[in-house]
C-alpha atoms as one frame of an Amber mdcrd trajectory, in Angstrom:
protein
 111.445  97.657  83.268 111.981  94.925  80.631 109.168  94.051  78.240 106.827
  91.331  79.416 106.862  88.189  77.291 104.826  85.970  79.615 102.033  86.893
  82.048 102.815  86.432  85.739 100.931  83.768  87.646  99.637  83.951  91.197
 101.427  82.095  94.035  99.925  78.715  94.899 100.690  76.241  97.684 101.580
  72.769  96.440 101.319  69.590  98.498 104.188  67.884  96.668 106.382  70.878
  95.841 109.638  69.101  96.792 109.281  66.894  93.727 109.767  69.919  91.448
 112.510  71.799  93.318 115.813  72.467  91.534 118.666  72.727  94.034 121.750
  72.397  91.824 123.282  75.945  91.716 123.949  75.549  87.983 120.295  74.721
  87.285 119.101  77.580  89.496 121.392  79.981  87.638 120.216  78.714  84.244
 116.521  79.217  85.075 117.025  82.698  86.561 119.171  83.776  83.624 116.465
  82.600  81.211 113.900  84.708  83.105 116.149  87.760  82.920 116.887  87.249
  79.219 113.167  86.881  78.424 112.165  89.953  80.402 109.499  87.889  82.157
 107.297  89.695  84.641 107.356  88.457  88.226 104.354  88.371  90.545 106.044
  88.981  93.902 104.630  89.017  97.427 106.311  90.630 100.418 106.506  88.275
 103.384 105.308  88.509 106.080 102.120  90.287 105.110 101.644  89.118 101.528
 101.672  92.626  99.985 101.840  92.201  96.180 104.656  94.033  94.377 104.968
  93.199  90.646 108.578  93.323  89.506 111.048  91.894  86.983 114.393  90.159
  87.140 116.887  92.682  85.757 120.021  90.566  85.852 122.014  87.730  87.391
 125.640  87.952  88.567 126.970  84.376  88.871 130.383  85.496  90.162 128.889
  87.539  93.001 126.073  85.013  93.493 123.399  87.721  93.372 120.316  88.695
  91.412 118.967  92.163  90.660 115.218  92.905  90.617 113.271  96.011  89.743
 111.882  98.287  92.434 108.441  99.862  92.635 107.092 103.260  91.634 105.633
 103.680  95.108 108.218 104.560  97.728 106.143 102.958 100.491 106.327  99.612
  98.651 110.105  99.978  98.196 110.470 100.515 101.927 108.425  97.388 102.613
 110.593  95.412 100.160 113.781  96.584 101.858 112.456  95.508 105.266 110.958
  92.190 104.084 112.086  88.880 105.548 111.658  87.375 102.099 110.090  87.964
  98.718 108.018  85.162  97.154 108.524  85.415  93.389 106.340  83.625  90.830
 106.682  83.845  87.062 106.101  81.864  83.882 108.460  81.036  81.041 107.391
  79.063  77.964 104.325  77.738  79.833 106.494  76.587  82.736 105.739  77.958
  86.202 108.803  79.279  88.062 108.784  80.072  91.784 111.596  81.129  94.114
 112.189  83.130  97.302 114.624  86.005  97.778 116.005  86.993 101.176 118.310
  89.754 102.350 117.282  92.395  99.800 119.598  95.407  99.526 118.272  98.641
  98.047 120.104 100.291  95.139 119.169 103.877  94.192 120.019 104.915  90.615
 119.036 107.694  88.227 116.565 105.473  86.413 114.860 104.254  89.586 115.122
 101.868  92.524 116.376  98.275  92.274 117.164  95.549  94.798 120.046  93.080
  94.955 119.683  89.755  96.762 121.690  86.552  97.187 120.925  83.852  94.636
 118.055  81.641  95.894 119.072  78.184  97.107 116.303  76.502  95.097 113.803
  77.146  92.310 110.413  75.486  91.835 109.814  74.538  88.187 106.427  73.159
  87.161 105.098  72.110  83.788 101.446  73.021  83.182 100.408  69.342  82.996
 101.864  68.799  86.479  99.805  71.669  87.903  96.477  70.348  86.679  94.616
  67.999  89.033  91.544  66.056  87.963  89.041  65.767  90.821  87.449  62.300
  90.876  84.909  62.813  93.682  82.152  62.946  92.697  82.879  61.140  89.481
  84.397  57.926  88.181  85.531  55.473  90.843  89.296  54.936  90.646  90.919
  52.515  93.088  94.556  52.119  94.111  95.587  48.772  95.610  98.525  49.069
  98.021 100.326  45.814  98.896 100.082  44.836 102.589 102.980  45.440 104.937
 105.163  42.455 105.750 103.240  39.925 107.818  99.845  41.396 106.981  97.077
  39.948 104.825  95.041  41.736 102.177  96.113  44.741 100.060  94.714  48.112
 101.070  92.052  49.326  98.640  91.976  53.142  98.628  89.785  55.386  96.497
  91.597  58.049  94.448  90.351  61.580  95.191  92.289  63.400  92.490  94.867
  62.613  89.835  97.580  64.604  88.053 100.671  64.028  85.959 102.773  64.209
  89.109 100.791  62.213  91.656  97.444  61.454  93.264  95.481  61.840  96.497
  93.866  58.927  98.324  91.007  58.511 100.772  92.439  56.489 103.684  90.789
  54.826 106.668  92.008  55.439 110.214  93.098  51.819 110.634  95.473  52.205
 107.649  97.034  55.447 108.872 100.439  53.984 109.743 100.930  52.748 106.153
 100.587  56.302 104.822 102.964  58.340 106.944 104.855  61.132 105.142 107.929
  59.960 103.157 106.740  56.347 103.150 107.505  54.677  99.802 104.727  52.403
  98.529 106.066  49.741  96.158 104.136  47.693  93.581 100.864  49.628  93.797
  98.145  48.907  91.226  95.963  51.714  89.873  92.660  50.623  88.363  91.163
  53.174  85.971  87.810  52.530  84.257  88.175  50.937  80.799  91.976  50.751
  81.165  94.428  47.979  81.985  95.723  48.108  85.600  98.807  50.302  85.953
 101.800  49.434  88.136 102.990  52.397  90.211 105.623  53.296  92.755 104.577
  56.080  95.125 105.930  58.217  97.944 103.538  59.724 100.506 104.019  63.496
 100.597 101.519  64.349 103.343  98.653  62.934 105.422  95.783  65.063 106.700
  92.161  64.904 107.859  89.459  65.114 105.212  86.884  67.844 105.885  84.216
  65.501 104.498  84.922  61.770 105.114  84.231  59.484 102.176  82.587  56.104
 102.913  84.053  56.066 106.417  87.583  57.056 105.308  88.588  60.186 107.243
  92.187  60.709 106.049  93.630  62.149 102.847  97.069  60.997 101.654  98.806
  63.037  98.964 101.306  60.920  97.011 103.857  61.620  94.291 104.863  59.227
  91.524 108.381  57.767  91.654 110.236  56.589  88.529 107.052  56.777  86.446
 107.608  54.969  83.107 106.850  57.036  80.017 104.121  54.730  78.735 102.339
  54.767  82.116 102.509  58.571  82.273 101.017  58.722  78.774  98.099  56.492
  79.806  97.449  58.599  82.915  97.421  61.857  80.980  95.207  60.389  78.273
  92.733  59.302  80.940  92.784  62.733  82.608  92.182  64.527  79.314  89.433
  62.086  78.301  87.480  62.545  81.530  87.885  66.311  81.345  86.597  66.388
  77.750  83.579  64.305  78.762  82.802  66.654  81.650  83.095  69.719  79.443
  80.778  68.152  76.863  78.157  67.400  79.539  78.368  70.951  80.866  77.875
  72.409  77.373  74.801  70.226  76.811  73.349  71.320  80.134  73.529  75.014
  79.239
Protein backbone atom coordinates (compact mmCIF):
# COMPACT_ATOMS: atom_id res chain seq x y z
CA UNK A 1 0.00 0.00 0.00
CA UNK A 2 1.35 3.50 -0.78
CA UNK A 3 2.62 5.69 2.05
CA UNK A 4 0.04 7.92 3.66
CA UNK A 5 0.67 11.64 3.24
CA UNK A 6 -2.68 12.89 4.53
CA UNK A 7 -5.00 11.38 7.16
CA UNK A 8 -8.35 10.10 5.91
CA UNK A 9 -11.48 11.91 7.00
CA UNK A 10 -14.83 10.38 7.91
CA UNK A 11 -17.79 10.58 5.49
CA UNK A 12 -20.21 13.42 6.19
CA UNK A 13 -23.57 14.32 4.64
CA UNK A 14 -23.70 17.84 3.22
CA UNK A 15 -26.88 19.82 2.62
CA UNK A 16 -25.41 21.75 -0.31
CA UNK A 17 -23.05 19.14 -1.76
CA UNK A 18 -24.02 19.88 -5.39
CA UNK A 19 -22.24 23.22 -5.15
CA UNK A 20 -18.88 21.44 -4.77
CA UNK A 21 -19.29 18.59 -7.27
CA UNK A 22 -16.82 18.33 -10.16
CA UNK A 23 -18.43 16.63 -13.16
CA UNK A 24 -16.02 17.47 -15.99
CA UNK A 25 -14.20 14.15 -16.77
CA UNK A 26 -10.90 16.02 -17.08
CA UNK A 27 -11.28 17.55 -13.61
CA UNK A 28 -12.32 14.20 -12.13
CA UNK A 29 -9.26 12.56 -13.68
CA UNK A 30 -6.95 15.31 -12.41
CA UNK A 31 -8.17 14.99 -8.80
CA UNK A 32 -7.99 11.18 -8.77
CA UNK A 33 -4.53 11.20 -10.32
CA UNK A 34 -3.35 13.65 -7.65
CA UNK A 35 -4.66 11.30 -4.94
CA UNK A 36 -2.84 8.35 -6.51
CA UNK A 37 0.40 10.31 -6.92
CA UNK A 38 0.28 11.47 -3.29
CA UNK A 39 -0.43 8.01 -1.92
CA UNK A 40 -3.32 9.45 0.08
CA UNK A 41 -5.22 7.06 2.31
CA UNK A 42 -8.92 6.61 1.61
CA UNK A 43 -11.58 6.09 4.27
CA UNK A 44 -14.03 3.87 2.37
CA UNK A 45 -17.43 2.51 3.37
CA UNK A 46 -19.15 -0.45 1.73
CA UNK A 47 -22.72 0.35 0.75
CA UNK A 48 -25.26 -0.86 1.66
CA UNK A 49 -24.26 -1.61 5.23
CA UNK A 50 -21.61 1.05 5.85
CA UNK A 51 -18.80 -1.42 6.69
CA UNK A 52 -15.54 0.58 6.86
CA UNK A 53 -12.66 -0.65 4.68
CA UNK A 54 -9.60 1.66 4.62
CA UNK A 55 -7.87 1.56 1.25
CA UNK A 56 -5.74 3.59 -1.16
CA UNK A 57 -5.97 4.63 -4.78
CA UNK A 58 -3.25 2.64 -6.56
CA UNK A 59 -3.62 4.07 -10.04
CA UNK A 60 -5.78 5.67 -12.72
CA UNK A 61 -6.08 4.48 -16.33
CA UNK A 62 -7.56 7.36 -18.37
CA UNK A 63 -7.63 5.35 -21.61
CA UNK A 64 -9.62 2.50 -20.06
CA UNK A 65 -11.60 4.92 -17.88
CA UNK A 66 -10.89 2.91 -14.72
CA UNK A 67 -9.30 3.30 -11.31
CA UNK A 68 -7.47 0.71 -9.23
CA UNK A 69 -7.82 0.56 -5.42
CA UNK A 70 -6.13 -1.57 -2.81
CA UNK A 71 -7.87 -4.58 -1.30
CA UNK A 72 -8.04 -5.61 2.34
CA UNK A 73 -6.02 -8.03 4.44
CA UNK A 74 -9.23 -9.71 5.56
CA UNK A 75 -10.74 -11.97 2.93
CA UNK A 76 -14.24 -11.45 4.33
CA UNK A 77 -13.92 -7.70 3.69
CA UNK A 78 -12.67 -8.33 0.13
CA UNK A 79 -15.73 -10.47 -0.53
CA UNK A 80 -17.99 -7.70 0.77
CA UNK A 81 -16.19 -5.17 -1.46
CA UNK A 82 -16.65 -7.38 -4.52
CA UNK A 83 -20.38 -7.71 -3.82
CA UNK A 84 -20.95 -4.04 -2.89
CA UNK A 85 -23.39 -1.87 -4.81
CA UNK A 86 -20.99 1.02 -4.31
CA UNK A 87 -18.02 2.16 -2.30
CA UNK A 88 -18.13 5.61 -0.66
CA UNK A 89 -14.56 6.94 -0.69
CA UNK A 90 -13.40 9.94 1.36
CA UNK A 91 -9.87 11.32 1.48
CA UNK A 92 -7.94 14.54 2.00
CA UNK A 93 -5.30 16.19 -0.15
CA UNK A 94 -3.54 19.42 0.84
CA UNK A 95 -6.31 20.20 3.36
CA UNK A 96 -8.98 19.69 0.70
CA UNK A 97 -11.66 17.07 1.32
CA UNK A 98 -12.23 14.68 -1.60
CA UNK A 99 -15.25 12.37 -1.83
CA UNK A 100 -16.39 10.05 -4.62
CA UNK A 101 -18.32 6.81 -5.15
CA UNK A 102 -17.14 3.71 -7.00
CA UNK A 103 -19.53 1.18 -8.52
CA UNK A 104 -19.03 -2.10 -10.34
CA UNK A 105 -15.87 -3.22 -8.54
CA UNK A 106 -13.98 -6.10 -10.17
CA UNK A 107 -11.58 -8.17 -8.07
CA UNK A 108 -7.97 -8.63 -9.21
CA UNK A 109 -5.84 -11.29 -7.48
CA UNK A 110 -2.06 -10.79 -7.71
CA UNK A 111 1.02 -12.11 -5.94
CA UNK A 112 1.29 -9.01 -3.78
CA UNK A 113 -2.36 -9.07 -2.71
CA UNK A 114 -5.91 -8.24 -3.76
CA UNK A 115 -6.91 -5.10 -5.67
CA UNK A 116 -10.13 -3.86 -7.25
CA UNK A 117 -10.75 -2.11 -10.57
CA UNK A 118 -13.78 0.13 -11.07
CA UNK A 119 -15.09 2.54 -13.71
CA UNK A 120 -14.04 6.15 -13.22
CA UNK A 121 -16.59 7.96 -11.00
CA UNK A 122 -18.89 10.38 -12.81
CA UNK A 123 -18.28 13.12 -10.23
CA UNK A 124 -15.98 14.08 -7.36
CA UNK A 125 -16.85 16.22 -4.34
CA UNK A 126 -14.08 18.72 -3.54
CA UNK A 127 -14.34 20.85 -0.40
CA UNK A 128 -11.99 23.42 1.05
CA UNK A 129 -11.75 23.35 4.86
CA UNK A 130 -13.27 26.85 5.16
CA UNK A 131 -16.34 25.64 3.25
CA UNK A 132 -16.83 22.74 5.67
CA UNK A 133 -16.88 24.89 8.78
CA UNK A 134 -20.28 26.22 9.87
CA UNK A 135 -20.67 28.82 12.59
CA UNK A 136 -23.81 28.18 14.66
CA UNK A 137 -25.55 31.46 15.52
CA UNK A 138 -28.32 30.13 17.79
CA UNK A 139 -27.89 30.81 20.60
CA UNK A 140 -25.61 33.71 19.89
CA UNK A 141 -25.47 36.94 17.92
CA UNK A 142 -28.65 37.83 16.03
CA UNK A 143 -28.00 37.89 12.28
CA UNK A 144 -30.87 38.78 9.95
CA UNK A 145 -31.28 38.20 6.22
CA UNK A 146 -33.79 40.40 4.39
CA UNK A 147 -35.29 38.71 1.32
CA UNK A 148 -37.06 40.99 -1.18
CA UNK A 149 -40.81 40.31 -1.54
CA UNK A 150 -42.14 38.37 -4.50
CA UNK A 151 -43.68 40.39 -7.30
CA UNK A 152 -46.91 42.01 -6.16
CA UNK A 153 -46.18 41.51 -2.47
CA UNK A 154 -45.35 44.10 0.17
CA UNK A 155 -42.62 43.92 2.80
CA UNK A 156 -39.31 42.01 2.59
CA UNK A 157 -39.11 38.76 4.51
CA UNK A 158 -36.93 39.08 7.61
CA UNK A 159 -35.38 35.69 8.44
CA UNK A 160 -32.96 34.90 11.25
CA UNK A 161 -29.72 33.16 10.24
CA UNK A 162 -29.18 29.86 12.08
CA UNK A 163 -25.67 29.14 10.84
CA UNK A 164 -23.14 30.64 8.47
CA UNK A 165 -20.23 29.28 6.42
CA UNK A 166 -18.03 30.28 3.52
CA UNK A 167 -20.39 28.48 1.17
CA UNK A 168 -23.84 29.42 2.42
CA UNK A 169 -26.20 29.85 5.35
CA UNK A 170 -29.30 28.38 6.99
CA UNK A 171 -32.42 30.40 7.78
CA UNK A 172 -35.30 30.10 10.22
CA UNK A 173 -38.47 30.46 8.10
CA UNK A 174 -42.12 30.87 9.05
CA UNK A 175 -44.82 28.63 7.60
CA UNK A 176 -46.46 31.54 5.77
CA UNK A 177 -43.20 32.16 3.86
CA UNK A 178 -42.69 28.53 2.85
CA UNK A 179 -43.44 29.01 -0.85
CA UNK A 180 -40.64 31.60 -1.18
CA UNK A 181 -38.07 29.05 0.00
CA UNK A 182 -38.70 25.99 -2.14
CA UNK A 183 -35.61 24.03 -3.23
CA UNK A 184 -33.75 25.52 -6.24
CA UNK A 185 -35.42 28.91 -5.80
CA UNK A 186 -32.96 31.74 -6.51
CA UNK A 187 -33.25 34.69 -4.11
CA UNK A 188 -31.97 37.91 -5.69
CA UNK A 189 -30.84 41.10 -3.93
CA UNK A 190 -30.85 39.72 -0.38
CA UNK A 191 -29.34 41.84 2.40
CA UNK A 192 -27.39 40.21 5.23
CA UNK A 193 -27.09 42.27 8.40
CA UNK A 194 -24.18 41.23 10.62
CA UNK A 195 -23.52 42.99 13.95
CA UNK A 196 -21.01 45.85 13.66
CA UNK A 197 -20.71 45.35 9.88
CA UNK A 198 -22.12 47.15 6.85
CA UNK A 199 -25.07 45.30 5.22
CA UNK A 200 -23.93 42.78 2.61
CA UNK A 201 -25.69 42.21 -0.71
CA UNK A 202 -26.13 38.51 -1.51
CA UNK A 203 -27.56 36.26 -4.18
CA UNK A 204 -28.74 32.89 -2.86
CA UNK A 205 -30.15 29.59 -4.07
CA UNK A 206 -32.27 27.46 -1.72
CA UNK A 207 -30.74 23.99 -1.45
CA UNK A 208 -33.31 22.38 0.86
CA UNK A 209 -36.27 23.13 3.14
CA UNK A 210 -37.08 21.06 6.22
CA UNK A 211 -38.84 21.18 9.59
CA UNK A 212 -36.88 22.50 12.55
CA UNK A 213 -36.85 20.12 15.53
CA UNK A 214 -37.05 23.16 17.81
CA UNK A 215 -38.98 26.13 16.31
CA UNK A 216 -37.41 29.53 16.86
CA UNK A 217 -39.74 32.45 17.70
CA UNK A 218 -42.62 30.77 15.89
CA UNK A 219 -40.58 29.90 12.76
CA UNK A 220 -40.86 26.14 12.20
CA UNK A 221 -38.92 25.70 8.93
CA UNK A 222 -35.20 25.61 8.16
CA UNK A 223 -33.97 26.69 4.71
CA UNK A 224 -30.42 25.80 3.72
CA UNK A 225 -29.07 28.20 1.08
CA UNK A 226 -25.88 28.41 -0.97
CA UNK A 227 -24.19 31.60 -2.12
CA UNK A 228 -24.25 32.38 -5.85
CA UNK A 229 -21.59 34.53 -7.55
CA UNK A 230 -20.23 35.69 -4.19
CA UNK A 231 -17.87 38.67 -4.72
CA UNK A 232 -14.41 38.26 -3.23
CA UNK A 233 -14.70 41.23 -0.89
CA UNK A 234 -18.04 39.98 0.48
CA UNK A 235 -16.60 36.49 1.05
CA UNK A 236 -13.68 38.07 2.92
CA UNK A 237 -16.04 40.00 5.20
CA UNK A 238 -18.09 36.87 5.91
CA UNK A 239 -15.04 34.80 6.80
CA UNK A 240 -13.62 37.57 8.96
CA UNK A 241 -16.90 37.72 10.86
CA UNK A 242 -17.00 33.93 11.31
CA UNK A 243 -13.43 33.83 12.62
CA UNK A 244 -14.02 36.82 14.92
CA UNK A 245 -17.08 35.27 16.56
CA UNK A 246 -15.31 31.94 16.93
CA UNK A 247 -12.30 33.59 18.60
CA UNK A 248 -14.60 35.42 21.01
CA UNK A 249 -16.38 32.18 21.92
CA UNK A 250 -13.11 30.36 22.48
CA UNK A 251 -11.86 33.18 24.71
CA UNK A 252 -15.04 33.04 26.82
CA UNK A 253 -14.75 29.28 27.18
CA UNK A 254 -11.12 29.55 28.33
CA UNK A 255 -12.06 32.15 30.95
CA UNK A 256 -14.86 29.93 32.22
CA UNK A 257 -12.53 27.00 32.87
